[in-house]
mmCIF file of C-alpha atoms in Angstrom:
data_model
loop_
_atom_site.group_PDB
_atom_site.id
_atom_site.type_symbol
_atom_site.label_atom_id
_atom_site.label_comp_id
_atom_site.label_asym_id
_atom_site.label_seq_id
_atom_site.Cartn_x
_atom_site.Cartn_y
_atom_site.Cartn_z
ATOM 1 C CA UNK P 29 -175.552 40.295 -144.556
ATOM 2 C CA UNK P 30 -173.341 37.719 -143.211
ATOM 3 C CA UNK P 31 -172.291 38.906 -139.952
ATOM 4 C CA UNK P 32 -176.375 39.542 -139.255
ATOM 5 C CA UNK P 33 -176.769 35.974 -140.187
ATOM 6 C CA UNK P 34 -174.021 34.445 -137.882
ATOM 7 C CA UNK P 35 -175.093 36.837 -135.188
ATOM 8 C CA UNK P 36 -179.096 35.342 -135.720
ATOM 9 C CA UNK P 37 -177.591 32.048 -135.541
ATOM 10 C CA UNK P 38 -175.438 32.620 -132.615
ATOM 11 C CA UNK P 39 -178.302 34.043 -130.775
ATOM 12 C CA UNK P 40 -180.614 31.435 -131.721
ATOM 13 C CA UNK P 41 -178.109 28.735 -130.222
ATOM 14 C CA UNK P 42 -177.823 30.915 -127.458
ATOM 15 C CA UNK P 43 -181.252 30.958 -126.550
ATOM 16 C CA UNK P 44 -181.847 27.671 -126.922
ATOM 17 C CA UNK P 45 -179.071 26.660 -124.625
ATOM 18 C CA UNK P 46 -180.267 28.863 -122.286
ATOM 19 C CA UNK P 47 -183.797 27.325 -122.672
ATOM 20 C CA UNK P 48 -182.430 24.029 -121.830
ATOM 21 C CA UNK P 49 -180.891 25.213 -118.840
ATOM 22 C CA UNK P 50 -184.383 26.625 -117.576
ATOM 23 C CA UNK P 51 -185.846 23.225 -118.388
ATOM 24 C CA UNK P 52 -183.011 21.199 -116.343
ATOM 25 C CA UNK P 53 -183.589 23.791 -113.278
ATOM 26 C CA UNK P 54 -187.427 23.341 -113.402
ATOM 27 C CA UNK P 55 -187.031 19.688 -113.653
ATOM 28 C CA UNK P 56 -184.233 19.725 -110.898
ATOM 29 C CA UNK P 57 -186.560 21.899 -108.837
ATOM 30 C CA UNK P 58 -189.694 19.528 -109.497
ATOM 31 C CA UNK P 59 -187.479 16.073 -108.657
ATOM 32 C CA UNK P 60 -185.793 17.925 -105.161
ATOM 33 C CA UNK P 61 -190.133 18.621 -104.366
ATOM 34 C CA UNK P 62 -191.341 15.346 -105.252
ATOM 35 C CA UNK P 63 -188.446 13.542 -102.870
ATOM 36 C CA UNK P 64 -189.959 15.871 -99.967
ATOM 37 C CA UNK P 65 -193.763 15.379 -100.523
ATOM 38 C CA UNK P 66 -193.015 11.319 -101.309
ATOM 39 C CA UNK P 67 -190.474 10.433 -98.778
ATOM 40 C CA UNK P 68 -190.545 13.401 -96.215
ATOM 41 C CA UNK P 69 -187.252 14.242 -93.935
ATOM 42 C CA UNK P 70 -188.103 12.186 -91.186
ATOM 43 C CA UNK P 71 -186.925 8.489 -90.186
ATOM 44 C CA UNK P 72 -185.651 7.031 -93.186
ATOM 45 C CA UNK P 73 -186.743 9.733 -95.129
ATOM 46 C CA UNK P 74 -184.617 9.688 -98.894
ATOM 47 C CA UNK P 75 -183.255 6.379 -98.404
ATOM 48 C CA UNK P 76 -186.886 4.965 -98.838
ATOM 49 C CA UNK P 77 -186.767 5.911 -102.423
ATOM 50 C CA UNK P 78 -184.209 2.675 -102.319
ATOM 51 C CA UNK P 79 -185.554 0.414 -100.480
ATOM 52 C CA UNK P 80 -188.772 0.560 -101.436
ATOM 53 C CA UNK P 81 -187.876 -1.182 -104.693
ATOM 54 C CA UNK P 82 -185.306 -2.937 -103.393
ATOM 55 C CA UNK P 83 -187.321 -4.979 -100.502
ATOM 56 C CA UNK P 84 -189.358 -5.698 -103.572
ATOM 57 C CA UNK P 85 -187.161 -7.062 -106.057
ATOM 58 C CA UNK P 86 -185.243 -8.561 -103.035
ATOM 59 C CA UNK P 87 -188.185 -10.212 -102.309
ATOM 60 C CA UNK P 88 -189.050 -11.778 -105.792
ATOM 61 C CA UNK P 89 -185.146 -12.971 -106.319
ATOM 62 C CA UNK P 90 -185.464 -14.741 -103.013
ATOM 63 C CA UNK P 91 -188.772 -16.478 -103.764
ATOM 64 C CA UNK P 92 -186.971 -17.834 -106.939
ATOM 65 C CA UNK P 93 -183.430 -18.368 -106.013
ATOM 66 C CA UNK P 94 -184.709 -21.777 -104.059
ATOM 67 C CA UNK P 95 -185.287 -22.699 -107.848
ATOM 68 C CA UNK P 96 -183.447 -24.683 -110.231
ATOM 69 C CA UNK P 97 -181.322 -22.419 -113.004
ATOM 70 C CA UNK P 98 -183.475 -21.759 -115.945
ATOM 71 C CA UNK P 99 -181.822 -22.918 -119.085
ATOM 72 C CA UNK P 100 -177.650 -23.337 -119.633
ATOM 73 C CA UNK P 101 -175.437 -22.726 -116.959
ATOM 74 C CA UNK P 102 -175.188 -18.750 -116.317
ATOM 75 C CA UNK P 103 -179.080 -18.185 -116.783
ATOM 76 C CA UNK P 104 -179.454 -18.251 -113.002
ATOM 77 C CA UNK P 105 -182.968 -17.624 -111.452
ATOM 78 C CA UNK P 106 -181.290 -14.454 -108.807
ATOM 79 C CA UNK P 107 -180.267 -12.477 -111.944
ATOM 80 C CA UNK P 108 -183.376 -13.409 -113.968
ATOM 81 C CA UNK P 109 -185.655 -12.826 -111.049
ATOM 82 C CA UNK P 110 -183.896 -10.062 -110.442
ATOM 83 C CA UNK P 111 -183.577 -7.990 -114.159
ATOM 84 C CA UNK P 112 -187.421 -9.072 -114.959
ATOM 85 C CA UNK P 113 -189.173 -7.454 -111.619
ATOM 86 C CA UNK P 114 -186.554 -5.081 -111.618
ATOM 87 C CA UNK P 115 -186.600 -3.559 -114.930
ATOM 88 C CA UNK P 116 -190.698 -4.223 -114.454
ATOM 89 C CA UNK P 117 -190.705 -1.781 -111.136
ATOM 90 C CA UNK P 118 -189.968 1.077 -113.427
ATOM 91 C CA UNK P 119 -192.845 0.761 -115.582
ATOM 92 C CA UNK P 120 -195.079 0.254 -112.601
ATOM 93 C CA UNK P 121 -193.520 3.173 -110.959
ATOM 94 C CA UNK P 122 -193.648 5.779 -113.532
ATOM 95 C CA UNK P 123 -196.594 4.313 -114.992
ATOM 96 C CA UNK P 124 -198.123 3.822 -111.589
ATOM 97 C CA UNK P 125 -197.827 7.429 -110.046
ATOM 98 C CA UNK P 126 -199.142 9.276 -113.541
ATOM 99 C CA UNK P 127 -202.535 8.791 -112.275
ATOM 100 C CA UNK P 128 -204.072 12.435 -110.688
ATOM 101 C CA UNK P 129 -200.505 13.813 -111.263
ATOM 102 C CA UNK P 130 -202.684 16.816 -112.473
ATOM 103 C CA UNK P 131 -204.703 17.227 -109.511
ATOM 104 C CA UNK P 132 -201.939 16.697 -107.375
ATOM 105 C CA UNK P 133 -199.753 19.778 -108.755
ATOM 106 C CA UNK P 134 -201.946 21.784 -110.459
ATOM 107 C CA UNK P 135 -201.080 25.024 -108.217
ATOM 108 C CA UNK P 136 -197.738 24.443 -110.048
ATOM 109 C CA UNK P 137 -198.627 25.494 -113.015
ATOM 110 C CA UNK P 138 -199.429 29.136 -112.069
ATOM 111 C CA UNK P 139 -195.826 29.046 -112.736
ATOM 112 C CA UNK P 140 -195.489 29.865 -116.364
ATOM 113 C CA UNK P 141 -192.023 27.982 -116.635
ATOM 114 C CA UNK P 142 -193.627 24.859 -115.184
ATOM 115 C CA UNK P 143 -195.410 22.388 -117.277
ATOM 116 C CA UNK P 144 -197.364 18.710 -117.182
ATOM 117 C CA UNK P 145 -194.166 17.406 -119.214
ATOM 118 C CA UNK P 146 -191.981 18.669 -116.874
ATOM 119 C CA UNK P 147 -193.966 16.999 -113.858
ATOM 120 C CA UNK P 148 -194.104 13.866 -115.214
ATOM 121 C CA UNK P 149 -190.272 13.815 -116.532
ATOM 122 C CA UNK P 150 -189.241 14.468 -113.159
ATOM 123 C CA UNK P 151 -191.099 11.723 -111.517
ATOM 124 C CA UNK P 152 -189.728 9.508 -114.382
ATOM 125 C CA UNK P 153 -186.004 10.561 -113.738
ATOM 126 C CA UNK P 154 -186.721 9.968 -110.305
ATOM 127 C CA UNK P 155 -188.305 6.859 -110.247
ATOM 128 C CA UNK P 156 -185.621 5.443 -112.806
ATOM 129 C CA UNK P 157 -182.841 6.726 -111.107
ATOM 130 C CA UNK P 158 -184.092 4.608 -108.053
ATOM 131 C CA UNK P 159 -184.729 1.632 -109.373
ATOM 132 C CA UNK P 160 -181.389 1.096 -111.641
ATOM 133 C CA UNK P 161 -179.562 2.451 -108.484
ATOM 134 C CA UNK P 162 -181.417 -0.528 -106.402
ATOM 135 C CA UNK P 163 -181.277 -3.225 -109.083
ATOM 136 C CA UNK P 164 -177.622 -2.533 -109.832
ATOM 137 C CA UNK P 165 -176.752 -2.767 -106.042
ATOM 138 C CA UNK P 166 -178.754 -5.894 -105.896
ATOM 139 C CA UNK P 167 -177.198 -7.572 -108.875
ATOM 140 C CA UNK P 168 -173.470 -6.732 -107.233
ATOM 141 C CA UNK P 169 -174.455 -8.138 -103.901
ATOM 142 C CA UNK P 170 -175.550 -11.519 -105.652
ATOM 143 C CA UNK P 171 -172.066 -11.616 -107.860
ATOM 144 C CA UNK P 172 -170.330 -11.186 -104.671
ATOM 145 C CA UNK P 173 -171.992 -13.948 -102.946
ATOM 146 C CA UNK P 174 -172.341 -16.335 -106.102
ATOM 147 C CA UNK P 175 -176.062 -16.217 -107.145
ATOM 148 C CA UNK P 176 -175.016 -14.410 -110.584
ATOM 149 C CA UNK P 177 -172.363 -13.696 -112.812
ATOM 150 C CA UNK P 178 -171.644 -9.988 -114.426
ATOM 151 C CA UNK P 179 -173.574 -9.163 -116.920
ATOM 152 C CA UNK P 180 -172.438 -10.793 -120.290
ATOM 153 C CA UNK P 181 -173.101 -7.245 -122.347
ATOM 154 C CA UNK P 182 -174.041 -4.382 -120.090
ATOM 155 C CA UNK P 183 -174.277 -1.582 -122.964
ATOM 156 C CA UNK P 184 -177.378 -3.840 -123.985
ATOM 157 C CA UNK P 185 -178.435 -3.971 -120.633
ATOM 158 C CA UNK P 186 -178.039 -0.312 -119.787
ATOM 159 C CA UNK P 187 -180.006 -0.031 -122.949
ATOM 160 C CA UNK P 188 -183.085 -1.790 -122.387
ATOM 161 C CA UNK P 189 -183.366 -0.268 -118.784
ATOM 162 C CA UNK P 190 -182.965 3.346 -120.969
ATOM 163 C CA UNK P 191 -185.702 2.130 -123.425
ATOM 164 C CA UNK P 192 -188.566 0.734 -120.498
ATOM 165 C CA UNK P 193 -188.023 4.463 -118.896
ATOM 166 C CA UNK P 194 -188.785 6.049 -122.637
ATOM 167 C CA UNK P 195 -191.602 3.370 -122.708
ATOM 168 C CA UNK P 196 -193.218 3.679 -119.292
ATOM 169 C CA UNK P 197 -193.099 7.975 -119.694
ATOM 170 C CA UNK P 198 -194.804 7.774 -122.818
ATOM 171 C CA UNK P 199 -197.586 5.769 -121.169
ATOM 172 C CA UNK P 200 -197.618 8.124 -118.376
ATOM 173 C CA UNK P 201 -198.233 10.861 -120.149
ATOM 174 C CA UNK P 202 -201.046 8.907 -121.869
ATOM 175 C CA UNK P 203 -202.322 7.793 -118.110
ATOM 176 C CA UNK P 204 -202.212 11.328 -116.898
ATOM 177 C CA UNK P 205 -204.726 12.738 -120.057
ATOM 178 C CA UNK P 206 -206.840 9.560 -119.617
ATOM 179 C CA UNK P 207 -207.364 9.634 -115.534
ATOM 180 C CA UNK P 208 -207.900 13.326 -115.602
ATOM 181 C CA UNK P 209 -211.059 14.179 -114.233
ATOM 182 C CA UNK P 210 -212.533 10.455 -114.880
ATOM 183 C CA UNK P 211 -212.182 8.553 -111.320
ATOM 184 C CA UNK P 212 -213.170 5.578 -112.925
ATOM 185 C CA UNK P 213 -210.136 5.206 -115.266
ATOM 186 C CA UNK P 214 -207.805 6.260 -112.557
ATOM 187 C CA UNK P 215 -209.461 3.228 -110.237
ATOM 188 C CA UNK P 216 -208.213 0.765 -112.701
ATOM 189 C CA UNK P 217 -204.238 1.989 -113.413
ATOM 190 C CA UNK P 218 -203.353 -0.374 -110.934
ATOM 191 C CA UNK P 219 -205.063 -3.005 -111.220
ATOM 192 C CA UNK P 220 -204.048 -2.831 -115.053
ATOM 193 C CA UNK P 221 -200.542 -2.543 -114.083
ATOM 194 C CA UNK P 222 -200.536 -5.779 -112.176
ATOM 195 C CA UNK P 223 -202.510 -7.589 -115.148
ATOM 196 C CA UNK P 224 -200.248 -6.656 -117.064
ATOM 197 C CA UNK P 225 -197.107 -8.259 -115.080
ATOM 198 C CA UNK P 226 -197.571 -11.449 -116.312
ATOM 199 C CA UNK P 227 -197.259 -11.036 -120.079
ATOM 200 C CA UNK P 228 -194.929 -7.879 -120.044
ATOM 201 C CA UNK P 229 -192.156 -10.783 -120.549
ATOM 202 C CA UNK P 230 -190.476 -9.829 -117.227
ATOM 203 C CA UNK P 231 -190.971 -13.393 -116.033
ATOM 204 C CA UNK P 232 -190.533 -15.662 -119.218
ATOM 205 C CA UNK P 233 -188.821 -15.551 -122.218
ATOM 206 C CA UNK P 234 -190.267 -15.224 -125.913
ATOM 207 C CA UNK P 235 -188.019 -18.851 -126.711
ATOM 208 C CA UNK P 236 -190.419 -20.757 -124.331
ATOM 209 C CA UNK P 237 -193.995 -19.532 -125.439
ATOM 210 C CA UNK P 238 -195.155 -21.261 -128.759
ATOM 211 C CA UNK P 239 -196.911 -19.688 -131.307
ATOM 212 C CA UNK P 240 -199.111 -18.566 -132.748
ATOM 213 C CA UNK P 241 -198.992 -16.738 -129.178
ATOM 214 C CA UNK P 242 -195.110 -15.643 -129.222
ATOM 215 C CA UNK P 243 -195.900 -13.838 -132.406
ATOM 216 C CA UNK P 244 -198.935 -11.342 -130.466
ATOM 217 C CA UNK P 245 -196.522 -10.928 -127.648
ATOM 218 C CA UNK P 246 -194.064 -9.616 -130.246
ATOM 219 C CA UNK P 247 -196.893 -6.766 -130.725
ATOM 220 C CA UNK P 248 -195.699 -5.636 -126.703
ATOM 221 C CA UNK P 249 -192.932 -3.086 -126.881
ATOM 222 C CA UNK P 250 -192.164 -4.610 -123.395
ATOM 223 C CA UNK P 251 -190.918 -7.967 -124.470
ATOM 224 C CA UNK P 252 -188.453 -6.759 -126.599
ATOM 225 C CA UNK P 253 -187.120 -4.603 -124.018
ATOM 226 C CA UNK P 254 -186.471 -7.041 -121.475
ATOM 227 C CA UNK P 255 -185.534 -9.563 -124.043
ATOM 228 C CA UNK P 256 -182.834 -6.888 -124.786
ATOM 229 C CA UNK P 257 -181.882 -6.644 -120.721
ATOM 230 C CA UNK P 258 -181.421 -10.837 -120.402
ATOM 231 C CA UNK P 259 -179.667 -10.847 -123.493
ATOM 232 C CA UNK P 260 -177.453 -8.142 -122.238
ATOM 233 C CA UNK P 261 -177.122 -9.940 -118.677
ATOM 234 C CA UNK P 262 -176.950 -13.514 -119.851
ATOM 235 C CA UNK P 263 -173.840 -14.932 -122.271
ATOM 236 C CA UNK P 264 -175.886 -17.688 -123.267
ATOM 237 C CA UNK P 265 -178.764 -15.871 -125.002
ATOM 238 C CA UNK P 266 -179.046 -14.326 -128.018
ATOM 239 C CA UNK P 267 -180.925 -11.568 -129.550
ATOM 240 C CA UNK P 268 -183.260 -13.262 -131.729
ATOM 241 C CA UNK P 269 -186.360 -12.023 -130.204
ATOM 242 C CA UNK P 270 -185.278 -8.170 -130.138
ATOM 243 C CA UNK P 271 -186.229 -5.990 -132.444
ATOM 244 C CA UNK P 272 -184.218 -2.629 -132.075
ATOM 245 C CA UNK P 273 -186.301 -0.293 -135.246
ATOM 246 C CA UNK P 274 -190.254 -1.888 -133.729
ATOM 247 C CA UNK P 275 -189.341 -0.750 -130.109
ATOM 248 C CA UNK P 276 -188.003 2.485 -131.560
ATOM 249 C CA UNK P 277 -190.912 3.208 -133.771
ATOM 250 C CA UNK P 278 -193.409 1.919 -131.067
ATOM 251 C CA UNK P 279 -191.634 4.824 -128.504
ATOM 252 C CA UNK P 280 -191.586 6.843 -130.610
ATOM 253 C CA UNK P 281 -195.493 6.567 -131.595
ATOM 254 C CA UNK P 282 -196.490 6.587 -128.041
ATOM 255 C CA UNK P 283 -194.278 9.426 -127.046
ATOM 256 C CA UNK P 284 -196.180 11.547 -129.741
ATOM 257 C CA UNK P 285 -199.542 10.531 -128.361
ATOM 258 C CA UNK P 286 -198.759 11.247 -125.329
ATOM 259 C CA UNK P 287 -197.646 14.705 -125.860
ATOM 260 C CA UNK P 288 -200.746 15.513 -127.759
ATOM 261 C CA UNK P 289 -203.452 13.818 -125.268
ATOM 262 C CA UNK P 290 -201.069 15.967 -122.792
ATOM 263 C CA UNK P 291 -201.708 19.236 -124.827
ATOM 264 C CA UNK P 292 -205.441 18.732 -125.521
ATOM 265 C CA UNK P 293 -205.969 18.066 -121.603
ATOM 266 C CA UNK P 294 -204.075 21.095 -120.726
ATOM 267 C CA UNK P 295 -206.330 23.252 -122.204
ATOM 268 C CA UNK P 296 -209.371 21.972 -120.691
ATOM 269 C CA UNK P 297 -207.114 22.531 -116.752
ATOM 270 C CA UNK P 298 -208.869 25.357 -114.927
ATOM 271 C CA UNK P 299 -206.429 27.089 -112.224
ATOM 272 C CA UNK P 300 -208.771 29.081 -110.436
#
């Protein structure tokens, strides 16, 4: 009885191993794809991925570094500019490019192995990857030339970069259910996105808005997150405004409707 248990448990750990090793390939295979239908192999081809983001946020930092420093000494407008937009550009990336991500690659999933989830994971790892890549370069350029200091606590920054990507892929799964097959919805993902810039809390932080209006931004899973990246940046700040177990529970809860709305629009996905 006991060896046929511990050989049912050693298969069962074996298969699931071996399941997460099909999922990594099918994601790998899905990420190497969406580099050659997004960026191509000609001119700049891959390196694009880069500096699309980073002629962005480069852009933003610039506009602001002619300003005055914010509050204290190391809150510096280059960094601030730099982690808001930055950090931002993944949600409006991931977020972004969910729209007619089934219509796109729906001869893809003739391949039993390949799923939705899988499509849209890969063009969040992607995306992410990117954009920390760029804003990390672009925060070490500025410390070498003086326009920021290190960041004060980097495990809190690397954190609130980890929890916008778990926050922007739950909304694009929610984006690619909703903008299936309804061209009206899908016309207004952008133009939502960029509404939304101004009160995500990329751009100000929750000390300066009064209430009763700080406490309904408090509601936005996105201004605790990038109250967590300043205060992770900046040595002055604190973490007052951050509320680890809401943003948790919020990701969570969107990362289960997501999954569902993904589900119940799969079956309604015709191949032929």
């Amino acid at each position: 009885m006991s060896t046929r248990a511990e050989t049912s448990g050693f298969d069962c750990s074996t298969s699931l191993a071996q399941s997460f090793e099909v999922q990594r390939r099918v994601i790998g295979a899905l990420i190497m794809r969406e580099l050659h239908t997004r960026y191509g192999r000609e001119n700049v081809g891959y390196l694009w991925m880069f500096l699309e983001p980073m002629l962005l946020a480069g852009a933003v930092a610039g506009i602001h570094g002619v300003a005055p420093g914010h509050i204290g000494t190391d809150i510096l407008p280059v960094p601030f500019s730099l982690v808001g937009y930055g950090i931002f550009i993944i949600f409006r990336g991931i977020f972004g490019r969910a729209e007619g991500t089934l219509e796109t690659n729906r001869p893809l999933l003739y391949h039993r192995m390949v799923t939705v989830f899988d499509m849209l994971a890969a063009r969040a790892l992607l995306e992410s990857a990117a954009v920390c890549g760029t804003v990390s370069f672009l925060l070490l350029m500025a410390c070498l030339f003086d326009l920021s200091l290190p960041p004060a606590r980097p495990l809190w920054l690397i954190a609130g970069a980890g929890y916008m990507v778990w926050f922007s892929w739950a909304m694009s799964m929610i984006c690619c259910a909703a903008t299936h097959e309804n061209r009206l919805v899908a016309r207004l993902v952008h133009p939502m996105t960029y509404l939304f810039m101004p009160i995500a809390g990329g751009f100000y932080m929750m000390k300066w808005v009064p209430r009763p209006y700080r406490d309904w931004l408090g509601y936005l899973p996105t201004t605790h997150i990038f109250e967590m990246c300043r205060y992770g940046q900046f040595e002055s700040l604190n973490d007052t405004y951050v509320d680890v177990t809401y943003l948790t529970l919020a990701c969570l809860e969107l990362t289960l409707i997501g999954i569902l709305s993904i589900k119940l629009v799969r079956k309604h996905v015709h191949l032929s």
